[in-house]
Tab-separated table of C-alpha atoms in Angstrom:
chain	number	residue	atom	x	y	z
A	239	MET	CA	22.819	11.346	35.854
A	240	THR	CA	20.508	9.521	33.504
A	241	ASP	CA	22.959	6.646	33.564
A	242	GLN	CA	22.724	6.494	37.286
A	243	ALA	CA	18.955	6.706	37.148
A	244	THR	CA	18.661	3.800	34.705
A	245	GLY	CA	21.281	1.940	36.717
A	246	VAL	CA	19.030	2.152	39.712
A	247	ALA	CA	16.012	1.370	37.565
A	248	GLN	CA	17.639	-1.728	36.145
A	249	ALA	CA	18.464	-2.957	39.596
A	250	ASN	CA	14.864	-2.947	40.780
A	251	ILE	CA	12.589	-2.763	37.805
A	252	PRO	CA	12.292	-5.403	35.113
A	253	LYS	CA	12.876	-4.324	31.516
A	254	LEU	CA	9.382	-5.450	30.638
A	255	ARG	CA	6.385	-6.213	32.784
A	256	VAL	CA	2.865	-7.182	31.747
A	257	GLU	CA	0.087	-6.876	34.291
A	258	GLN	CA	-3.374	-8.432	34.039
A	259	LEU	CA	-3.546	-8.016	30.275
A	260	HIS	CA	-6.845	-8.731	28.538
A	261	LYS	CA	-7.606	-8.728	24.839
A	262	SER	CA	-10.704	-9.783	22.904
A	263	PHE	CA	-11.579	-9.872	19.255
A	264	GLY	CA	-15.318	-9.353	19.274
A	265	SER	CA	-16.748	-12.052	21.506
A	266	LEU	CA	-13.533	-14.054	21.409
A	267	HIS	CA	-11.596	-13.517	24.629
A	268	VAL	CA	-8.058	-14.251	23.447
A	269	VAL	CA	-5.858	-13.076	26.304
A	270	ARG	CA	-7.393	-13.446	29.756
A	271	GLY	CA	-5.432	-11.610	32.367
A	272	VAL	CA	-1.805	-12.419	31.721
A	273	ASP	CA	1.102	-11.346	33.975
A	274	LEU	CA	4.703	-11.478	32.786
A	275	VAL	CA	7.992	-10.244	34.163
A	276	VAL	CA	11.025	-10.049	31.910
A	277	PRO	CA	14.202	-8.853	33.647
A	278	ALA	CA	16.755	-6.993	31.520
A	279	GLY	CA	19.018	-9.356	29.590
A	280	SER	CA	16.804	-12.398	30.089
A	281	VAL	CA	15.041	-14.588	27.574
A	282	LEU	CA	11.400	-15.541	28.088
A	283	SER	CA	9.889	-18.236	25.896
A	284	ILE	CA	6.142	-18.540	25.497
A	285	ILE	CA	4.934	-21.963	24.425
A	286	GLY	CA	1.481	-23.402	24.003
A	287	PRO	CA	-0.998	-24.747	21.447
A	288	SER	CA	-2.225	-22.716	18.466
A	289	GLY	CA	-4.915	-20.255	19.402
A	290	SER	CA	-3.776	-20.003	23.005
A	291	GLY	CA	-3.209	-16.242	22.681
A	292	LYS	CA	0.602	-16.282	22.571
A	293	SER	CA	0.949	-14.209	19.427
A	294	THR	CA	-1.779	-11.789	20.439
A	295	LEU	CA	-0.061	-11.268	23.770
A	296	LEU	CA	3.200	-10.563	21.966
A	297	ARG	CA	1.508	-8.165	19.560
A	298	CYS	CA	-0.068	-6.347	22.490
A	299	ILE	CA	3.381	-5.713	23.954
A	300	ASN	CA	4.373	-3.443	21.063
A	301	ARG	CA	0.785	-2.356	20.560
A	302	LEU	CA	0.251	-3.870	17.113
A	303	ALA	CA	-2.811	-5.212	18.884
A	304	GLU	CA	-4.508	-2.861	21.331
A	305	PRO	CA	-4.784	-4.310	24.812
A	306	GLU	CA	-8.186	-3.746	26.397
A	307	THR	CA	-7.358	-3.700	30.046
A	308	GLY	CA	-4.195	-4.288	31.975
A	309	GLU	CA	-0.875	-2.547	31.691
A	310	ILE	CA	2.482	-2.992	30.037
A	311	PHE	CA	5.570	-1.431	31.607
A	312	LEU	CA	8.789	-0.795	29.723
A	313	ASP	CA	11.537	0.103	32.197
A	314	GLY	CA	8.790	0.746	34.687
A	315	SER	CA	6.866	3.231	32.529
A	316	PRO	CA	3.349	2.310	31.451
A	317	ILE	CA	3.000	2.175	27.666
A	318	SER	CA	-0.459	0.757	27.055
A	319	ARG	CA	-2.138	4.155	26.636
A	320	LEU	CA	0.568	5.925	24.648
A	321	ARG	CA	-0.362	7.426	21.307
A	322	GLY	CA	1.224	9.121	18.326
A	323	ARG	CA	4.887	10.026	18.600
A	324	GLN	CA	5.298	8.591	22.073
A	325	LEU	CA	4.019	5.252	20.837
A	326	ASP	CA	6.318	5.391	17.798
A	327	ALA	CA	9.237	6.132	20.124
A	328	VAL	CA	8.373	3.142	22.331
A	329	ARG	CA	8.012	0.842	19.324
A	330	ARG	CA	11.506	1.841	18.284
A	331	ARG	CA	12.764	0.443	21.563
A	332	ILE	CA	10.949	-2.868	20.990
A	333	GLY	CA	12.108	-4.827	17.972
A	334	MET	CA	9.766	-7.379	16.420
A	335	VAL	CA	10.349	-10.302	14.087
A	336	PHE	CA	7.333	-11.853	12.360
A	337	GLN	CA	6.397	-15.363	11.346
A	338	LEU	CA	6.206	-14.385	7.677
A	339	PHE	CA	9.304	-12.128	7.765
A	340	ASN	CA	7.417	-9.136	6.316
A	341	LEU	CA	10.460	-7.830	4.493
A	342	PHE	CA	9.756	-4.976	2.101
A	343	PRO	CA	9.694	-6.926	-1.193
A	344	ASN	CA	10.400	-3.926	-3.401
A	345	ARG	CA	13.611	-2.994	-1.578
A	346	THR	CA	16.997	-4.644	-1.519
A	347	VAL	CA	18.200	-6.412	1.599
A	348	LEU	CA	20.410	-3.429	2.404
A	349	ASP	CA	17.526	-0.967	1.939
A	350	ASN	CA	15.341	-3.112	4.170
A	351	VAL	CA	17.844	-2.683	6.973
A	352	THR	CA	18.606	1.008	6.333
A	353	LEU	CA	15.123	2.421	5.646
A	354	ALA	CA	13.906	2.880	9.223
A	355	GLN	CA	17.340	4.007	10.355
A	356	CYS	CA	17.144	6.918	7.912
A	357	VAL	CA	13.426	7.660	8.204
A	358	VAL	CA	12.900	7.139	11.932
A	359	ALA	CA	16.286	7.518	13.589
A	360	GLY	CA	17.408	10.244	11.174
A	361	ARG	CA	20.764	8.624	10.556
A	362	LYS	CA	22.816	9.642	7.547
A	363	ARG	CA	22.592	7.218	4.674
A	364	VAL	CA	26.256	6.202	4.848
A	365	ASP	CA	26.091	5.636	8.595
A	366	ALA	CA	22.903	3.608	8.254
A	367	GLN	CA	24.481	1.490	5.530
A	368	GLU	CA	27.577	0.924	7.615
A	369	ARG	CA	25.452	-0.237	10.541
A	370	ALA	CA	23.331	-2.383	8.209
A	371	MET	CA	26.366	-4.068	6.694
A	372	SER	CA	27.788	-4.911	10.092
A	373	LEU	CA	24.440	-6.407	11.156
A	374	LEU	CA	24.085	-8.331	7.894
A	375	ASP	CA	27.587	-9.631	8.467
A	376	GLN	CA	26.547	-10.669	11.961
A	377	VAL	CA	23.636	-12.737	10.570
A	378	GLY	CA	25.869	-14.106	7.799
A	379	LEU	CA	24.232	-12.337	4.865
A	380	ALA	CA	26.567	-9.481	3.984
A	381	GLU	CA	27.064	-10.846	0.481
A	382	LYS	CA	23.282	-10.695	-0.165
A	383	ALA	CA	23.052	-6.970	0.573
A	384	SER	CA	22.092	-5.949	-2.954
A	385	GLU	CA	19.605	-8.770	-3.578
A	386	LEU	CA	15.839	-8.434	-3.435
A	387	PRO	CA	14.210	-10.480	-0.652
A	388	SER	CA	12.487	-12.743	-3.206
A	389	ARG	CA	15.932	-14.073	-4.198
A	390	LEU	CA	16.558	-15.273	-0.644
A	391	SER	CA	15.459	-18.444	1.118
A	392	GLY	CA	12.973	-18.154	3.967
A	393	GLY	CA	15.706	-18.623	6.525
A	394	GLN	CA	17.812	-15.915	4.947
A	395	GLN	CA	14.830	-13.574	4.788
A	396	GLN	CA	14.152	-14.159	8.450
A	397	ARG	CA	17.743	-13.351	9.352
A	398	VAL	CA	17.470	-10.121	7.346
A	399	ALA	CA	14.301	-9.346	9.306
A	400	ILE	CA	16.227	-9.812	12.543
A	401	ALA	CA	18.990	-7.517	11.288
A	402	ARG	CA	16.356	-4.968	10.265
A	403	ALA	CA	14.874	-4.946	13.771
A	404	LEU	CA	18.311	-4.798	15.423
A	405	ALA	CA	19.272	-1.801	13.313
A	406	MET	CA	17.020	0.373	15.464
A	407	ASP	CA	19.041	-0.638	18.557
A	408	PRO	CA	16.035	-2.042	20.404
A	409	GLU	CA	16.151	-2.812	24.116
A	410	VAL	CA	13.732	-5.724	23.808
A	411	MET	CA	13.233	-8.120	20.908
A	412	LEU	CA	9.940	-9.914	20.277
A	413	PHE	CA	9.942	-13.067	18.158
A	414	ASP	CA	6.589	-14.282	16.856
A	415	GLU	CA	6.950	-17.939	15.776
A	416	VAL	CA	9.809	-16.890	13.562
A	417	THR	CA	10.726	-20.392	12.404
A	418	SER	CA	7.208	-21.748	11.862
A	419	ALA	CA	7.138	-20.867	8.165
A	420	LEU	CA	10.589	-22.228	7.413
A	421	ASP	CA	11.753	-25.458	5.832
A	422	PRO	CA	13.229	-27.624	8.596
A	423	GLU	CA	16.808	-27.389	7.336
A	424	LEU	CA	16.662	-23.574	7.407
A	425	VAL	CA	15.521	-23.344	11.017
A	426	LYS	CA	18.939	-23.859	12.555
A	427	ASP	CA	20.554	-20.781	10.990
A	428	VAL	CA	17.803	-18.573	12.374
A	429	LEU	CA	17.927	-20.154	15.824
A	430	ASP	CA	21.717	-19.754	15.846
A	431	VAL	CA	21.338	-16.034	15.262
A	432	MET	CA	18.804	-15.872	18.093
A	433	ARG	CA	21.118	-17.820	20.410
A	434	GLN	CA	23.940	-15.452	19.593
A	435	LEU	CA	21.642	-12.532	20.365
A	436	ALA	CA	20.562	-14.044	23.676
A	437	ASN	CA	24.193	-14.585	24.636
A	438	SER	CA	24.960	-10.964	23.856
A	439	GLY	CA	22.521	-9.967	26.600
A	440	MET	CA	19.482	-8.923	24.606
A	441	THR	CA	16.165	-8.998	26.449
A	442	MET	CA	13.958	-11.326	24.412
A	443	VAL	CA	10.387	-12.591	24.398
A	444	VAL	CA	10.090	-15.585	22.120
A	445	VAL	CA	6.814	-17.177	21.072
A	446	THR	CA	7.926	-20.501	19.693
A	447	HIS	CA	7.165	-24.094	18.822
A	448	GLU	CA	10.896	-24.933	18.988
A	449	MET	CA	10.956	-26.743	22.304
A	450	SER	CA	14.699	-27.371	22.290
A	451	PHE	CA	15.316	-23.660	21.802
A	452	ALA	CA	12.899	-22.795	24.613
A	453	LYS	CA	14.612	-25.343	26.839
A	454	ASP	CA	18.240	-24.467	26.083
A	455	VAL	CA	18.196	-20.729	25.601
A	456	SER	CA	15.474	-19.249	27.771
A	457	ASP	CA	15.778	-18.160	31.370
A	458	GLU	CA	12.078	-18.649	31.913
A	459	VAL	CA	9.337	-20.533	30.094
A	460	VAL	CA	5.652	-19.671	30.105
A	461	PHE	CA	3.046	-22.185	29.012
A	462	MET	CA	-0.164	-20.591	27.760
A	463	ASP	CA	-3.472	-22.201	27.005
A	464	ASN	CA	-6.826	-20.668	26.251
A	465	GLY	CA	-5.609	-17.127	26.950
A	466	ASN	CA	-4.170	-17.931	30.359
A	467	VAL	CA	-0.702	-18.555	31.699
A	468	VAL	CA	-1.080	-22.123	32.908
A	469	GLU	CA	2.444	-22.594	34.118
A	470	HIS	CA	5.709	-20.720	34.265
A	471	GLY	CA	9.144	-21.362	35.636
A	472	LYS	CA	12.715	-22.268	34.800
A	473	PRO	CA	12.884	-24.293	31.591
A	474	ASP	CA	14.265	-27.318	33.437
A	475	SER	CA	11.361	-27.537	35.823
A	476	VAL	CA	8.660	-26.782	33.227
A	477	PHE	CA	9.997	-29.281	30.723
A	478	THR	CA	11.068	-32.088	33.019
A	479	ASN	CA	8.650	-31.692	35.861
A	480	PRO	CA	5.518	-29.747	34.883
A	481	THR	CA	3.109	-29.204	37.749
A	482	GLN	CA	-0.028	-28.846	35.644
A	483	GLU	CA	-1.768	-31.696	33.874
A	484	ARG	CA	-2.480	-29.459	30.840
A	485	THR	CA	1.221	-28.646	30.444
A	486	ARG	CA	2.142	-32.306	30.740
A	487	ARG	CA	-0.295	-33.286	27.977
A	488	PHE	CA	0.939	-30.507	25.686
A	489	LEU	CA	4.611	-31.371	26.194
A	490	ASP	CA	3.941	-35.030	25.788
A	491	ARG	CA	2.304	-34.374	22.464
A	492	VAL	CA	4.947	-32.019	21.045
A	493	LEU	CA	8.012	-33.790	22.399
A	494	ASN	CA	6.949	-37.316	21.411
A	495	PRO	CA	4.859	-36.911	18.307
B	169	MET	CA	-18.568	19.476	-51.875
B	170	CYS	CA	-17.293	19.018	-55.396
B	171	ARG	CA	-16.267	15.477	-54.591
B	172	ARG	CA	-19.796	14.812	-53.611
B	173	GLN	CA	-21.167	16.105	-56.908
B	174	THR	CA	-18.852	13.932	-58.952
B	175	CYS	CA	-19.922	11.096	-56.783
B	176	PHE	CA	-23.561	11.669	-57.756
B	177	ALA	CA	-22.663	12.047	-61.455
B	178	ARG	CA	-20.965	8.681	-61.519
B	179	ARG	CA	-23.540	7.000	-59.350
B	180	ASP	CA	-24.429	4.189	-61.669
B	181	ASP	CA	-21.008	2.815	-62.244
B	182	VAL	CA	-19.626	3.036	-58.696
B	183	THR	CA	-19.978	0.073	-56.399
B	184	GLN	CA	-21.499	0.291	-52.957
B	185	MET	CA	-18.030	-0.366	-51.552
B	186	GLU	CA	-16.671	2.722	-53.211
B	187	ILE	CA	-19.483	4.819	-51.773
B	188	PHE	CA	-18.673	3.468	-48.346
B	189	LEU	CA	-15.002	4.243	-48.739
B	190	GLU	CA	-15.749	7.711	-50.004
B	191	HIS	CA	-17.905	8.527	-46.985
B	192	TYR	CA	-15.435	7.332	-44.404
B	193	PHE	CA	-11.979	7.345	-45.955
B	194	ASP	CA	-11.937	10.314	-48.323
B	195	LEU	CA	-8.298	11.346	-48.301
B	196	ASP	CA	-9.058	14.718	-49.848
B	197	VAL	CA	-11.421	15.624	-47.015
B	198	MET	CA	-8.878	14.416	-44.493
B	199	ARG	CA	-6.111	16.419	-46.094
B	200	GLU	CA	-8.201	19.560	-46.417
B	201	HIS	CA	-9.337	19.553	-42.787
B	202	PHE	CA	-6.291	17.936	-41.232
B	203	ASP	CA	-5.213	21.082	-39.401
B	204	LYS	CA	-8.603	21.605	-37.805
B	205	VAL	CA	-8.858	18.011	-36.639
B	206	LEU	CA	-5.290	18.068	-35.361
B	207	GLN	CA	-5.990	21.265	-33.431
B	208	GLY	CA	-8.987	19.545	-31.899
B	209	PHE	CA	-6.885	16.543	-31.021
B	210	TRP	CA	-4.330	18.776	-29.364
B	211	ILE	CA	-7.140	20.085	-27.131
B	212	THR	CA	-8.149	16.459	-26.429
B	213	VAL	CA	-4.583	15.651	-25.402
B	214	GLN	CA	-4.378	18.727	-23.178
B	215	LEU	CA	-7.679	17.933	-21.468
B	216	SER	CA	-6.582	14.322	-20.959
B	217	LEU	CA	-3.209	15.211	-19.496
B	218	ILE	CA	-4.416	18.000	-17.212
B	219	ALA	CA	-7.504	16.126	-15.999
B	220	GLY	CA	-5.423	12.930	-15.856
B	221	VAL	CA	-2.831	14.387	-13.501
B	222	LEU	CA	-5.426	16.209	-11.418
B	223	SER	CA	-7.725	13.193	-11.057
B	224	MET	CA	-4.817	10.907	-10.161
B	225	THR	CA	-3.846	13.296	-7.388
B	226	TRP	CA	-7.421	13.890	-6.263
B	227	GLY	CA	-8.173	10.175	-6.398
B	228	LEU	CA	-5.189	9.427	-4.159
B	229	VAL	CA	-6.333	12.031	-1.634
B	230	LEU	CA	-9.809	10.484	-1.649
B	231	ALA	CA	-8.437	6.965	-1.275
B	232	LEU	CA	-6.266	7.981	1.681
B	233	CYS	CA	-9.211	9.729	3.348
B	234	ARG	CA	-11.318	6.667	2.777
B	235	THR	CA	-8.806	4.234	4.256
B	236	THR	CA	-7.538	6.530	7.018
B	237	ARG	CA	-7.350	5.432	10.619
B	238	SER	CA	-6.219	8.829	11.832
B	239	ARG	CA	-8.684	10.203	14.332
B	240	LEU	CA	-8.212	13.665	12.885
B	241	LEU	CA	-9.324	12.591	9.424
B	242	LEU	CA	-11.904	10.045	10.502
B	243	PRO	CA	-14.898	12.417	10.100
B	244	LEU	CA	-13.924	12.760	6.431
B	245	ARG	CA	-14.436	9.057	5.835
B	246	PRO	CA	-18.217	8.934	5.410
B	247	LEU	CA	-18.070	12.112	3.324
B	248	THR	CA	-15.458	10.542	1.076
B	249	ILE	CA	-17.469	7.356	0.686
B	250	ALA	CA	-20.566	9.389	-0.207
B	251	TYR	CA	-18.598	11.448	-2.721
B	252	ILE	CA	-17.187	8.353	-4.418
B	253	ASP	CA	-20.578	6.640	-4.560
B	254	VAL	CA	-22.292	9.710	-6.008
B	255	PHE	CA	-19.809	10.491	-8.739
B	256	ARG	CA	-19.316	6.885	-9.773
B	257	GLY	CA	-23.079	6.641	-10.039
B	258	ILE	CA	-23.930	9.595	-12.276
B	259	PRO	CA	-22.926	10.208	-15.894
B	260	LEU	CA	-19.923	12.409	-16.628
B	261	LEU	CA	-22.023	14.293	-19.174
B	262	LEU	CA	-24.420	15.261	-16.408
B	263	VAL	CA	-21.565	16.590	-14.283
B	264	VAL	CA	-20.287	18.596	-17.236
B	265	LEU	CA	-23.710	20.179	-17.672
B	266	LEU	CA	-24.190	20.796	-13.940
B	267	ILE	CA	-20.912	22.659	-13.673
B	268	SER	CA	-21.002	24.713	-16.836
B	269	GLY	CA	-24.695	25.539	-16.739
B	270	SER	CA	-24.875	27.235	-13.386
B	271	LEU	CA	-21.502	27.886	-11.771
B	272	PRO	CA	-21.031	31.159	-13.719
B	273	PHE	CA	-24.240	32.546	-12.220
B	274	ILE	CA	-23.420	31.917	-8.586
B	275	ASP	CA	-22.041	35.283	-7.549
B	276	ALA	CA	-20.902	34.130	-4.147
B	277	LEU	CA	-18.162	32.033	-5.734
B	278	PRO	CA	-14.751	33.564	-6.435
B	279	ASP	CA	-13.987	34.471	-10.029
B	280	TRP	CA	-11.467	31.723	-10.554
B	281	ILE	CA	-14.235	29.185	-10.006
B	282	ARG	CA	-17.080	31.061	-11.708
B	283	ALA	CA	-15.168	32.114	-14.766
B	284	PRO	CA	-11.730	30.524	-14.852
B	285	HIS	CA	-9.391	31.834	-17.536
B	286	LEU	CA	-6.080	30.116	-16.982
B	287	LEU	CA	-3.296	29.511	-19.478
B	288	GLY	CA	-5.207	31.390	-22.148
B	289	GLN	CA	-8.066	28.877	-22.176
B	290	PRO	CA	-11.741	29.841	-21.810
B	291	ASP	CA	-13.955	28.895	-18.888
B	292	ILE	CA	-15.672	26.030	-20.739
B	293	TYR	CA	-12.288	24.347	-21.105
B	294	TRP	CA	-11.740	24.476	-17.349
B	295	PHE	CA	-15.301	23.400	-16.590
B	296	GLY	CA	-14.526	20.355	-18.693
B	297	VAL	CA	-11.313	19.717	-16.774
B	298	ALA	CA	-13.197	20.112	-13.489
B	299	ALA	CA	-15.956	17.661	-14.483
B	300	LEU	CA	-13.423	15.073	-15.663
B	301	THR	CA	-11.371	15.471	-12.477
B	302	ILE	CA	-14.378	15.241	-10.179
B	303	THR	CA	-15.715	12.108	-11.863
B	304	TYR	CA	-12.458	10.316	-12.574
B	305	GLY	CA	-11.163	11.202	-9.110
B	306	ALA	CA	-13.961	9.010	-7.778
B	307	TYR	CA	-13.079	6.141	-10.144
B	308	LEU	CA	-9.382	6.368	-9.402
B	309	ALA	CA	-9.968	6.522	-5.647
B	310	GLU	CA	-11.345	2.997	-5.902
B	311	VAL	CA	-8.384	1.873	-7.974
B	312	TYR	CA	-5.970	3.262	-5.375
B	313	ARG	CA	-7.970	1.732	-2.557
B	314	ALA	CA	-7.756	-1.687	-4.175
B	315	GLY	CA	-4.009	-1.148	-4.576
B	316	LEU	CA	-3.566	-0.105	-0.962
B	317	GLU	CA	-5.591	-3.031	0.293
B	318	ALA	CA	-3.604	-5.434	-1.881
B	319	VAL	CA	-0.453	-4.658	0.120
B	320	PRO	CA	-0.330	-7.265	2.914
B	321	ALA	CA	-1.103	-5.907	6.386
B	322	GLY	CA	2.239	-7.307	7.540
B	323	GLN	CA	4.022	-4.575	5.605
B	324	MET	CA	2.362	-1.831	7.600
B	325	GLU	CA	2.956	-3.791	10.814
B	326	ALA	CA	6.635	-4.280	10.049
B	327	ALA	CA	7.029	-0.573	9.338
B	328	ARG	CA	5.152	0.450	12.495
B	329	SER	CA	7.145	-2.010	14.606
B	330	LEU	CA	10.299	-0.210	13.476
B	331	GLY	CA	8.892	3.010	14.888
B	332	MET	CA	7.540	4.593	11.708
B	333	SER	CA	4.473	6.768	12.106
B	334	HIS	CA	1.406	5.804	10.073
B	335	PRO	CA	1.970	8.482	7.394
B	336	ARG	CA	5.653	7.571	7.106
B	337	ALA	CA	4.866	3.870	6.818
B	338	LEU	CA	2.300	4.678	4.128
B	339	TRP	CA	4.722	6.853	2.215
B	340	HIS	CA	7.875	4.752	2.458
B	341	VAL	CA	6.513	1.219	2.592
B	342	VAL	CA	2.881	0.795	1.517
B	343	LEU	CA	2.419	3.349	-1.276
B	344	PRO	CA	5.477	2.330	-3.320
B	345	GLN	CA	4.135	-1.224	-3.346
B	346	ALA	CA	0.566	-0.142	-4.053
B	347	VAL	CA	1.712	1.952	-7.025
B	348	ARG	CA	3.008	-1.168	-8.752
B	349	THR	CA	-0.320	-2.946	-8.608
B	350	VAL	CA	-2.133	0.215	-9.509
B	351	VAL	CA	-0.299	1.291	-12.660
B	352	PRO	CA	-2.096	-0.996	-15.154
B	353	PRO	CA	-5.636	-0.122	-13.989
B	354	LEU	CA	-4.641	3.561	-13.775
B	355	LEU	CA	-3.517	3.464	-17.398
B	356	ASN	CA	-6.774	1.745	-18.333
B	357	ASP	CA	-8.725	4.499	-16.664
B	358	PHE	CA	-6.541	7.078	-18.365
B	359	ILE	CA	-7.538	5.611	-21.716
B	360	ALA	CA	-11.185	5.797	-20.655
B	361	LEU	CA	-10.711	9.389	-19.491
B	362	MET	CA	-9.124	10.349	-22.778
B	363	LYS	CA	-12.098	8.990	-24.693
B	364	ASP	CA	-14.515	10.691	-22.316
B	365	THR	CA	-12.986	14.107	-22.991
B	366	SER	CA	-15.212	14.024	-26.080
B	367	LEU	CA	-18.228	14.667	-23.831
B	368	VAL	CA	-16.899	18.129	-23.085
B	369	GLN	CA	-17.816	19.207	-26.615
B	370	VAL	CA	-21.439	19.655	-25.557
B	371	ILE	CA	-20.470	22.855	-23.759
B	372	GLY	CA	-18.551	24.145	-26.768
B	373	VAL	CA	-14.991	22.934	-26.360
B	374	VAL	CA	-13.724	22.127	-29.841
B	375	GLU	CA	-11.827	18.960	-29.126
B	376	VAL	CA	-11.194	16.357	-31.760
B	377	VAL	CA	-14.709	14.876	-31.972
B	378	ARG	CA	-16.304	18.319	-32.131
B	379	ALA	CA	-13.806	19.362	-34.811
B	380	GLY	CA	-14.606	16.252	-36.819
B	381	ARG	CA	-18.306	16.805	-36.400
B	382	GLU	CA	-18.052	20.360	-37.672
B	383	VAL	CA	-16.255	19.119	-40.760
B	384	GLN	CA	-18.895	16.412	-41.156
B	385	GLY	CA	-21.599	19.086	-41.079
B	386	GLU	CA	-19.827	21.128	-43.718
B	387	THR	CA	-18.931	18.349	-46.120
B	388	PHE	CA	-21.611	15.702	-45.495
B	389	ASN	CA	-18.685	13.333	-45.229
B	390	SER	CA	-17.424	11.498	-42.152
B	391	SER	CA	-13.792	11.171	-43.098
B	392	ALA	CA	-12.680	13.888	-40.654
B	393	LEU	CA	-14.178	11.822	-37.844
B	394	THR	CA	-12.309	8.781	-39.120
B	395	LEU	CA	-9.168	10.876	-39.005
B	396	GLY	CA	-9.987	11.746	-35.400
B	397	ALA	CA	-10.436	8.049	-34.621
B	398	VAL	CA	-7.012	7.309	-36.110
B	399	MET	CA	-5.443	10.004	-33.940
B	400	PHE	CA	-7.091	8.489	-30.866
B	401	LEU	CA	-5.797	5.052	-31.753
B	402	LEU	CA	-2.259	6.337	-32.235
B	403	VAL	CA	-2.286	7.130	-28.516
B	404	THR	CA	-4.631	4.540	-27.029
B	405	LEU	CA	-3.263	1.444	-28.785
B	406	PRO	CA	0.316	1.854	-27.490
B	407	LEU	CA	-1.104	2.602	-24.035
B	408	ALA	CA	-3.171	-0.584	-24.138
B	409	ARG	CA	-0.050	-2.535	-25.091
B	410	ILE	CA	1.809	-0.985	-22.155
B	411	VAL	CA	-0.999	-2.085	-19.837
B	412	ASP	CA	-0.754	-5.646	-21.194
B	413	ARG	CA	2.977	-5.713	-20.793
B	414	SER	CA	2.978	-4.368	-17.248
B	415	LEU	CA	0.327	-6.942	-16.301
B	416	ASN	CA	2.491	-9.728	-17.723
B	417	GLY	CA	5.550	-8.384	-15.980
B	418	ARG	CA	3.713	-8.332	-12.700
B	419	GLN	CA	2.551	-11.902	-13.116
B	420	GLN	CA	6.147	-12.943	-13.637
B	421	LEU	CA	7.201	-10.978	-10.569
B	422	SER	CA	4.573	-12.624	-8.395
B	423	LYS	CA	5.523	-16.030	-9.749
B	424	GLY	CA	9.101	-15.257	-8.817
B	425	LEU	CA	7.982	-14.379	-5.317
B	426	ALA	CA	6.010	-17.557	-4.836
């Protein structure tokens, strides 16, 4: 019955929807009324200059930043006013990967991926480790399971962070400039994992400066500037034929530096 | 006493250095009163350990109240800040006197507070423990707070994004990391606490300094106090070395991370 219900829900209701979201830090109005629609299984890339509110918007979606007004719907249910356990439960359904990885430095790679499974999902240790090993294998790091994060390269750490988020079986994955802190030659491995994930049908929101990734992998691209969505559309049209002058200038600058 | 008389008899032919040594390093005095001083030191160690454990626990509670974001505990925050400010700002000796001087006369209080007699120790002993815990709890709260704040905010965010509640994220992710930064300063404060147990003698607890002082009064010789100092150093010097080593180790760890 629930299957049927979600089946119907998936047919009509996007996995994630953001409606007129506003967020300020003091007098700084960072997100100014943003609308987003992310259908299940699609990839949305958010591009734009630094300080345009992309990351804040992303952090509002899983409530690491508190939205002021507006609403966020996950499977059609509003989540912007949830608190306590309900909020924790929603966060479990939304995986997040951070620019600076944020791995737990005092725990091994394996423990990083198992901790929340045991503590939050209540899985048995052996089951959690089995799941962790299969995910680490998927991101190509099974042999690093017993290392501490400090022994890994940035790219490897970021792939562990992706495995850690996936271990909670999220329905949506948020990526916050996940390759910005990486040496150029390490970026590809991380993007490959993300491509793989997109192909497997994961719903993804990706804040990124990797224009080729945004162009090749996403189903929709949003260009943000100054807290507003300036332009959105299929990657082909946004990248090759932007309608807004601001978008054109931005793309010109990042694509032909 | 007899040593002292011989000392006077031979006054002319002893050097000033010998007089000095006799006053501070008289092995006979040390030997004769060794048991008393050792008993006192045992009390010092007990006070340090009991008040040490209690103040570390109390300090952690205070630090968590002070840094809490929970709406339930939020009213405690200003109270905690006031508590920490007050007890960091007044002398331990004053707290000792405040507690021991008047608590026994406040009839409204239950007996275990007014006149505690636990583990075969008298009330003054427990008043001392209470004063040390109250004061050092305030110091240690600040140490813990610094440790908690030294853990990058991204750690809490990562834990929350995985669905952990705030208390769980604190317990499983933030605290284990904070403890590492906090161990050296905690040990430093433990050394300070151990030395400050000597203040409890003013209300009659015969810890090592009081024991040494009593011998000094009897013999007009300070060697028992020297003996007490040696006993202190046997504990505090290794602890200080441990602090140094753990600081070095941490530097290496953070270099490795960079």
